Amino acid sequence: MVREFEWKAVVGDKVDFAEKLSSPPSWRSHSARSWFKSYPSTMKPDIEDPQKPDQFTSSSDLNDGFVLRGTLTRFIHINMNVENVRMTYIVKRREYRKRPATVPENDTTFEHSYVDTLLDLRLPEDGDRALTDKAMNPSIQAKLYEEIKATVSDDHDEITEEDTQKMPYLKAVILEGLRKHPLGHFALPHKAAEDMDVGGYLIPKGATVNFMVSEMGRDEREWENPMQFMPERFLPGGDGEGVDMTGSKRIRMMPFGVGRRMCAGINTAMLHLEYFVANMVREFEWKAVVGDKVDFAEKLSSPPSWRSHSARSWCSGASIKRAFNQWLMLLLAFLVALFILLSLRKCGGRSRVPPGPLAVPVLGNLLWLSHSSADLEPLLRRLIAVYGPVVSLRVGSHLSIFVADRRVAHAALVERGAALADRPEVTRALLGENGNTISRGNYGPTWRLLRRNLVAETLHPSRARAAFAPARSWARRALVDGLVGGGAVLADAFRHAMFCLLVLMCFGEWLDEAAVRAIGDAQHGWLLHYATKMKVFAFCPAVTKHIFRGRIQTSLALRRRQKELFMPLISARRERKNQLAERAVPEKETTTFEHSYVDTLLDIKLPEDGGDRALTDDEMVRLCSEFLDAGTDTMSTTLQWIMAELVKNPSIQSKLHDEIKSKTSDDHDEITEEDTQKMPYLKAVILEGLRKHPPGHFALPHKAAEDMEVGGYLIPKGATVNFMVAEMGRDEKEWENPMEFMPERFLPGGDGEGVDVTGSKGIRMMPFGVGRRICAGLNTAMLHLEYFVANMVREFEWREIAGEEVDFAEKLEFTTVMAKPLRAQLYHPNTLAGQRDGARAHQQWLHDILLQDVRDPTLPHVDPGVLLALGMAIPELGDSGDGIEPCILCQRVRDDLERLGELPDALPTLMDNLAILTGVLLLPLLVFLRDVTSRRRRRLPPGPPAVPLFGNLLWLRHSAAELEPLLLKLFDKYGPVVTLRIGWRLSIFVADRHLAHAALVGAGATLADRPRTATSMLLGVSENHHALQLRRHVAAAPPQPRTLQQSRVDQFTPARVWARRVLMEKLRETTSGVSGGGGDAPPNVTEAFQHAVFCLLLLMCFGERLHEHAVRDIEDAERAWLLYISKKTSVFFFLPWITKHLFRGRLEAGHALLRRQKELFVPLIEARREYKKLASQGLPPARETTFQHSYVDTLLDVKIPEEGNRSLTDGEIVTLCSEFLNAGTDTTSTGLQWIMAELVKNPAVQEKLHAEINATCGDDGELLERSVRDKDNKMPYLNPVVMEGLRKHPPSHTLLPHKAAEDIDVGGYLIPKGATVNFMVAEIGRDEREWEKPMEFIPERFLAGGDGDGVDVTGSREIRMMPFGAGRRICAGLNVGVMHLEYFVGSMVMEFEWKEVAGDEVEFAEKLEFTTAMAKPLLVFLKL
């Protein structure tokens, strides 16, 4: 391979040496399905016989049937047939050996094989019997290439095995690869045949002994730099010279095992490895892909097994989860009953523990059944009113104590501070972390050393003021620029400025925007995962660590990502320190600061038994992550609250501005830290903001190191103690009018004069915590708040937006933020030249800060501080008591948690199973009620037997993917109208054209609604899009033409021409190799169809011709959303009140996809909003790619009359835009694929169509577009071709479902109110009673005299085909869809001759995806 190719890393894709444990691939091909198809019919298992009770009729049985029995049956059948296949070839080999020693039977037969040796083998232990059938790096690359080139001449086609024996460096490369990356990290296990002593240890008879191959090959005591890839180590003089890979003399590496069970194929394996590596390096140069670094992270992977895809999904999917949940539910029910009994017998105990509501052992307080953790703060207020200022709550078996009294807090945190200096810990051990951090580390010498380093070396006032003054000035300019530039949300500008400042303080580098964003993304991923996925470990971690080990692996992967980003920055600081220590002058970098937090970490020495040691890289990464998290969100949240109060209280803002003006001169660019020290009113404003709006309403929890008594209450050892910061700062007994914003209270004579914010003398407010774990950054935080508030008040005048008052409602996130984010008008005073009579003239201009809250304010949210208060410590969120306050890195984490809705309680697994238990207990009652009500419905269409609540029993044997063939069988049995039940939902399927017309046209108003899906309700997606009003805006007639009306469609002619050009270019690209004779594989043209149609619809939707990468981003987002809807949401059709708990991860994924849509769509919507504003003022658009009209323009004009003529929200516009894109992309591209496939299969039809197009338009694409658009009837054959394609291959075989608004009678059948009605489009278009030879492609049927002449595709007169639906909910884009199909089909036939690929016939088998697509995608030969 090295001889044949030069091997280089793909540009942007660095070689990844991450390891993955994998077993060998099995006998099967791509899947069990492809294996099954590849069998001769005589060898297939007879699993389709319905008379055999132990067999399933489809792969879905493994998911939905009797899981254990069905899987065992399928396993036996598959294994039997695997053996049959193997035996076929073994028998052939036996026959071959019996032949005379002549020429082989055919060219594919070799003289020797492994089977031959097995046939000759005799087992001496068993009478010499024969075996039964059943027992059978770039510089390194360059160096290797040079060796190959020197050994093998260029006239050789390949490197032979003899050539490789002359290449010592090649062998060294292979050995180094096997040493560093052995295929299996464990040797196959050995079994002890008797008791034996090894190294002083007893290995008993029968024990399994495993040998860790990778650890031996990477042993630092045996190998120099074992984690580096150094083939030279196996050359003379290296530490691996002469290594014995068989291990007979000494074991240093054992990739093939050692001893009697050593791999029999060791020599052959080495031969093959040398042969292929050499030829690949010779043939290619291998390079990393640009921007895609090779990742050597390892992953343990299982091999492909005997099972089919469905069997895999059974083994790892919902069936095992369901079975496990059932067993777990029964176990929990038993434990609950047992512990309730024990609790009733128990008396006495800890009677002095603070009071609280009723609690049950293991489960905790019963109130968690009716309250979520999002309700914790209002719930605690009610409990405090009942039980007093100290309350106990139990979350599972964990005791949490909440303190709202300032005196008790002082006694606990100051007087008994040492006993409460620890933190509760849940996941630290699971992640393999040693706790050497400031926020989560337990109190002790190491913690004191780390905190002392942070306070003295980085956050000390002298250091913070002098060293980081340029950093603050830079962050201030970034903040001002963001506000002037009209940032989307004020909070975003605050947050970004704070994060940039902290990154600079941490790493001492002015990083570019991309690097800052990358670090932000890493922190975002970690925080989001920890807050949403790791809470399960608060309950029975000894069990949940096994059940949810995947979450632990994800956490470790996220930590690795942080390390990848941080370590280059840390290494850069280490190198700089080394240069300074050597008195060498480091390269002068304008982006480098003299001091950083990392510098101090590099100097730390931790005292340990073996002597002082430096921090490890992992420890430094965690400390840096903690530093970044510490102040970002607390600072930005506090800034937002303070500025909101100044907006709401203009007199306070004016007074503060006057103080600033009096203390500084106008010739200064900014207010410095020294200036703020002369402003007492500024400090009072900051303190009042922290008192009334502390960023965290709870201090991070403390853990009692011993039993202790505080305020007459016993706090037992191990209990979590939480302090309610907001309640103390708003205590009416301590503060006058505490809910009013009165900075004067902190001036001389006020009730807050001289308040001690550290709480050492007494606690009246504690926004930074109190005691030994008080925030280490208290002084720095005050410095930053004073600096930024003063400069923002000096820079702008902050005012309320007219008609939009500041709302001080709170919302719990990672901090306590404004439920309605701050929106304000900012006025910038600009000094004019000259002064007249001592009075300054001021010119003001208004800066509208376009604040768009794309978040859903109706969803509840959870403060991580609350989760921490319940004993679920979240790392890196900081501490309001130990130096790092709870925070979040970026707005996107907030948005993510918002979209997830209410976070589950602290016992998710328990609550899920309780929900199941409740459902099981209610089942008999529901079945009884269902039976009673079902007796009334005698006239329903017939259907198979159904069980109330669960639906039809056939779902135990059939999956949704088999619905259409199943319905065809049911139609044969019950008639053209069939009833099915999916869970409790009644669905009626209609396959008769007359009944479809009676329902959709005759009773159209009654069937004009859509059923609302459980998914939309669970995701909070509004499906009530006011269809009539919105449809009118899509397809209205003059004088107000809308997007799909003909006169408006004409305006999109340039868009269609552009999309045609995109399509032609894609087809030429994909066919260049084939048409040019290059021998490439025939192209799959489906992607070209989809991309061109999507580009056209995207332009029509947003009126912008976007760049390729922007189109791909939106296309990927829409594809992911459709895939999610089709693959992941079907589980919610059945018992959604239970499945929403069991599959909440899928709901979280749905929210994330919806957020992604908003991220991509809202900027485009804003651009159209700005475009309309410019157009109304008679100004030209800002960009040349802007079209005069778009679908979004019409949505911005929509007013909903049912809701006070309100405009559509951004969320509704995003949903409608997504609907617009999805409605046409797959349907049109699927229609194109089917039509072109028919033209390939029917060359006479294609030739006739080409002749018509050529005679009418020649090669003029614009003339073709105009002819299609104007319907000039110059190409009468083109429309029949498209119509015949839509008849035979409608993109969707069923219409979108309709919902009955009331009981109706159709064809003598009752369709009850609320039932879902579905219409079988394909069956109606292929009805043999209506169409002659319906399964043949005959476009002539739509010409004069054909059986389709004059067919009404709208179905208003009668229904014979309905690819676009019929009645009131007929597709609004019918005419546009047909026009686009005609235009693209005509263009492709004009441009290319479409032919079948030799030996690869077009197949018309169907596959259900988003639409009904070709099971085998269309592969063609295109000839220009």
Short mmCIF file of C-alpha atoms in Angstrom, two decimals, residues 351-577:
data_model
loop_
_atom_site.label_atom_id
_atom_site.label_comp_id
_atom_site.label_asym_id
_atom_site.label_seq_id
_atom_site.Cartn_x
_atom_site.Cartn_y
_atom_site.Cartn_z
CA SER A 351 -37.22 14.64 66.85
CA ARG A 352 -35.07 17.76 66.93
CA VAL A 353 -34.48 17.86 63.15
CA PRO A 354 -36.15 21.01 61.75
CA PRO A 355 -39.84 20.45 60.98
CA GLY A 356 -41.21 19.81 57.53
CA PRO A 357 -43.99 18.11 55.57
CA LEU A 358 -44.72 14.39 55.65
CA ALA A 359 -42.00 12.21 54.20
CA VAL A 360 -41.88 8.54 53.18
CA PRO A 361 -38.61 6.60 53.41
CA VAL A 362 -36.75 6.27 50.11
CA LEU A 363 -39.33 8.38 48.27
CA GLY A 364 -38.98 11.50 50.38
CA ASN A 365 -41.72 14.11 50.82
CA LEU A 366 -45.05 13.29 49.22
CA LEU A 367 -45.40 16.89 48.08
CA TRP A 368 -43.04 16.09 45.17
CA LEU A 369 -45.96 14.22 43.61
CA SER A 370 -47.77 17.54 43.11
CA HIS A 371 -44.87 20.01 42.89
CA SER A 372 -41.79 20.20 40.73
CA SER A 373 -38.43 21.62 41.67
CA ALA A 374 -39.33 24.72 39.65
CA ASP A 375 -41.91 25.49 42.34
CA LEU A 376 -39.40 25.18 45.15
CA GLU A 377 -39.07 28.82 46.16
CA PRO A 378 -42.82 29.65 46.41
CA LEU A 379 -43.34 26.26 48.06
CA LEU A 380 -40.68 27.04 50.65
CA ARG A 381 -42.33 30.38 51.42
CA ARG A 382 -45.56 28.58 52.23
CA LEU A 383 -43.74 25.98 54.33
CA ILE A 384 -41.85 28.69 56.23
CA ALA A 385 -45.15 30.36 57.05
CA VAL A 386 -46.35 27.03 58.51
CA TYR A 387 -43.21 25.55 60.12
CA GLY A 388 -41.00 28.56 60.81
CA PRO A 389 -37.78 29.93 59.29
CA VAL A 390 -35.96 26.56 59.23
CA VAL A 391 -37.58 23.74 57.23
CA SER A 392 -36.59 20.17 56.37
CA LEU A 393 -37.32 18.52 53.05
CA ARG A 394 -36.39 15.06 51.85
CA VAL A 395 -35.55 14.26 48.24
CA GLY A 396 -35.44 10.50 48.25
CA SER A 397 -33.42 9.51 51.29
CA HIS A 398 -31.42 12.74 51.28
CA LEU A 399 -32.18 15.34 53.95
CA SER A 400 -32.09 19.00 52.88
CA ILE A 401 -32.50 21.82 55.39
CA PHE A 402 -33.50 25.33 54.27
CA VAL A 403 -32.67 28.37 56.40
CA ALA A 404 -34.42 31.71 55.87
CA ASP A 405 -33.48 33.37 59.15
CA ARG A 406 -30.45 35.68 59.20
CA ARG A 407 -29.51 34.89 62.80
CA VAL A 408 -29.62 31.14 62.29
CA ALA A 409 -27.60 31.63 59.10
CA HIS A 410 -24.95 33.61 61.01
CA ALA A 411 -24.77 30.98 63.71
CA ALA A 412 -24.34 28.24 61.13
CA LEU A 413 -21.97 29.88 58.66
CA VAL A 414 -19.84 32.04 60.96
CA GLU A 415 -20.01 30.58 64.43
CA ARG A 416 -20.04 26.95 63.26
CA GLY A 417 -18.45 27.58 59.87
CA ALA A 418 -15.90 24.76 59.99
CA ALA A 419 -18.62 22.13 60.41
CA LEU A 420 -20.49 23.46 57.34
CA ALA A 421 -17.53 24.11 55.05
CA ASP A 422 -17.94 20.97 52.92
CA ARG A 423 -19.99 20.48 49.78
CA PRO A 424 -22.41 17.63 49.00
CA GLU A 425 -21.03 15.44 46.26
CA VAL A 426 -22.90 13.14 43.88
CA THR A 427 -21.15 12.74 40.55
CA ARG A 428 -17.53 13.57 41.28
CA ALA A 429 -16.55 9.95 41.90
CA LEU A 430 -18.57 8.77 38.89
CA LEU A 431 -16.55 11.04 36.62
CA GLY A 432 -13.24 10.07 38.20
CA GLU A 433 -12.57 13.60 39.47
CA ASN A 434 -10.63 14.21 42.65
CA GLY A 435 -12.52 17.32 43.75
CA ASN A 436 -9.55 19.66 43.54
CA THR A 437 -11.69 22.65 42.64
CA ILE A 438 -12.82 25.67 44.61
CA SER A 439 -16.57 25.46 44.14
CA ARG A 440 -16.98 21.72 44.77
CA GLY A 441 -13.92 20.74 46.75
CA ASN A 442 -14.31 19.82 50.39
CA TYR A 443 -12.78 22.03 53.05
CA GLY A 444 -9.15 21.19 53.77
CA PRO A 445 -5.53 22.12 53.02
CA THR A 446 -5.85 21.65 49.26
CA TRP A 447 -9.00 23.75 49.06
CA ARG A 448 -7.40 26.50 51.15
CA LEU A 449 -4.35 26.50 48.89
CA LEU A 450 -6.43 26.79 45.72
CA ARG A 451 -8.62 29.54 47.17
CA ARG A 452 -5.62 31.45 48.53
CA ASN A 453 -4.01 31.30 45.10
CA LEU A 454 -7.15 32.66 43.40
CA VAL A 455 -7.67 35.48 45.90
CA ALA A 456 -4.06 36.56 46.34
CA GLU A 457 -2.66 36.09 42.84
CA THR A 458 -5.56 36.94 40.52
CA LEU A 459 -8.50 38.57 42.31
CA HIS A 460 -6.58 40.70 44.80
CA PRO A 461 -7.67 44.35 44.42
CA SER A 462 -4.17 45.52 43.46
CA ARG A 463 -3.91 42.88 40.76
CA ALA A 464 -7.51 43.27 39.56
CA ARG A 465 -7.23 47.06 39.30
CA ALA A 466 -3.84 47.38 37.66
CA ALA A 467 -3.17 44.25 35.63
CA PHE A 468 -6.64 43.84 34.17
CA ALA A 469 -7.61 47.48 33.61
CA PRO A 470 -6.95 47.21 29.83
CA ALA A 471 -9.08 44.08 29.74
CA ARG A 472 -12.01 45.86 31.37
CA SER A 473 -11.62 48.79 29.00
CA TRP A 474 -11.70 46.42 26.04
CA ALA A 475 -14.79 44.64 27.40
CA ARG A 476 -16.46 48.02 27.96
CA ARG A 477 -15.88 49.01 24.35
CA ALA A 478 -17.23 45.68 23.16
CA LEU A 479 -20.31 46.18 25.34
CA VAL A 480 -20.92 49.71 24.11
CA ASP A 481 -20.44 48.64 20.50
CA GLY A 482 -22.91 45.81 21.03
CA LEU A 483 -25.50 48.15 22.51
CA VAL A 484 -25.04 50.77 19.82
CA GLY A 485 -25.17 48.12 17.11
CA GLY A 486 -28.56 46.95 18.27
CA GLY A 487 -27.85 43.58 19.84
CA ALA A 488 -30.71 41.09 19.78
CA VAL A 489 -31.12 41.07 23.54
CA LEU A 490 -29.52 43.42 26.08
CA ALA A 491 -28.75 40.42 28.28
CA ASP A 492 -26.74 38.88 25.43
CA ALA A 493 -24.55 41.95 25.16
CA PHE A 494 -23.96 41.95 28.94
CA ARG A 495 -23.18 38.26 28.96
CA HIS A 496 -20.81 38.32 26.00
CA ALA A 497 -18.82 41.21 27.41
CA MET A 498 -18.45 39.51 30.82
CA PHE A 499 -17.40 36.22 29.22
CA CYS A 500 -14.78 37.88 27.01
CA LEU A 501 -13.34 39.63 30.06
CA LEU A 502 -13.11 36.39 32.05
CA VAL A 503 -11.52 34.48 29.16
CA LEU A 504 -8.84 37.16 28.95
CA MET A 505 -8.25 37.11 32.72
CA CYS A 506 -8.04 33.32 32.70
CA PHE A 507 -5.71 32.70 29.74
CA GLY A 508 -4.03 36.10 29.34
CA GLU A 509 -4.83 36.19 25.64
CA TRP A 510 -7.03 38.40 23.49
CA LEU A 511 -8.64 35.61 21.51
CA ASP A 512 -10.49 36.13 18.27
CA GLU A 513 -14.24 35.78 18.08
CA ALA A 514 -14.12 32.23 16.71
CA ALA A 515 -11.94 30.99 19.57
CA VAL A 516 -14.16 32.64 22.17
CA ARG A 517 -17.23 31.09 20.57
CA ALA A 518 -15.60 27.66 20.52
CA ILE A 519 -14.83 27.87 24.23
CA GLY A 520 -18.37 29.10 24.82
CA ASP A 521 -19.80 26.14 22.93
CA ALA A 522 -17.75 23.70 24.98
CA GLN A 523 -18.90 25.25 28.25
CA HIS A 524 -22.47 25.36 26.95
CA GLY A 525 -22.43 21.65 26.12
CA TRP A 526 -21.04 20.70 29.50
CA LEU A 527 -23.46 22.82 31.52
CA LEU A 528 -26.49 21.76 29.53
CA HIS A 529 -25.61 18.07 29.82
CA TYR A 530 -24.90 18.32 33.50
CA ALA A 531 -28.08 20.22 34.31
CA THR A 532 -30.39 17.99 32.27
CA LYS A 533 -28.79 14.53 32.24
CA MET A 534 -26.81 14.04 35.45
CA LYS A 535 -29.56 14.64 37.99
CA VAL A 536 -30.57 10.98 37.86
CA PHE A 537 -27.46 10.11 39.89
CA ALA A 538 -28.88 11.86 42.94
CA PHE A 539 -31.07 8.81 43.47
CA CYS A 540 -29.34 5.50 44.21
CA PRO A 541 -26.07 6.27 42.38
CA ALA A 542 -24.85 2.73 42.98
CA VAL A 543 -27.62 1.53 40.65
CA THR A 544 -28.08 4.46 38.29
CA LYS A 545 -24.39 4.58 37.41
CA HIS A 546 -24.90 1.25 35.64
CA ILE A 547 -28.27 2.05 34.10
CA PHE A 548 -27.20 5.45 32.77
CA ARG A 549 -23.52 4.81 32.12
CA GLY A 550 -23.96 6.39 28.69
CA ARG A 551 -24.50 9.74 30.37
CA ILE A 552 -21.25 9.35 32.28
CA GLN A 553 -19.44 8.63 29.03
CA THR A 554 -20.97 11.74 27.47
CA SER A 555 -19.78 13.81 30.43
CA LEU A 556 -16.26 12.50 29.99
CA ALA A 557 -16.39 13.30 26.27
CA LEU A 558 -17.46 16.87 27.02
CA ARG A 559 -14.58 17.18 29.49
CA ARG A 560 -12.22 15.99 26.76
CA ARG A 561 -13.54 18.69 24.45
CA GLN A 562 -12.79 21.32 27.09
CA LYS A 563 -9.31 19.91 27.43
CA GLU A 564 -8.73 20.08 23.67
CA LEU A 565 -9.56 23.79 23.69
CA PHE A 566 -7.86 24.77 26.94
CA MET A 567 -4.60 22.86 26.71
CA PRO A 568 -3.07 24.84 23.79
CA LEU A 569 -3.74 28.03 25.74
CA ILE A 570 -2.31 26.55 28.94
CA SER A 571 0.72 25.24 27.06
CA ALA A 572 1.29 28.67 25.56
CA ARG A 573 1.39 30.21 29.04
CA ARG A 574 3.69 27.42 30.26
CA GLU A 575 6.07 28.07 27.38
CA ARG A 576 6.02 31.78 28.09
CA LYS A 577 6.86 31.19 31.75
#
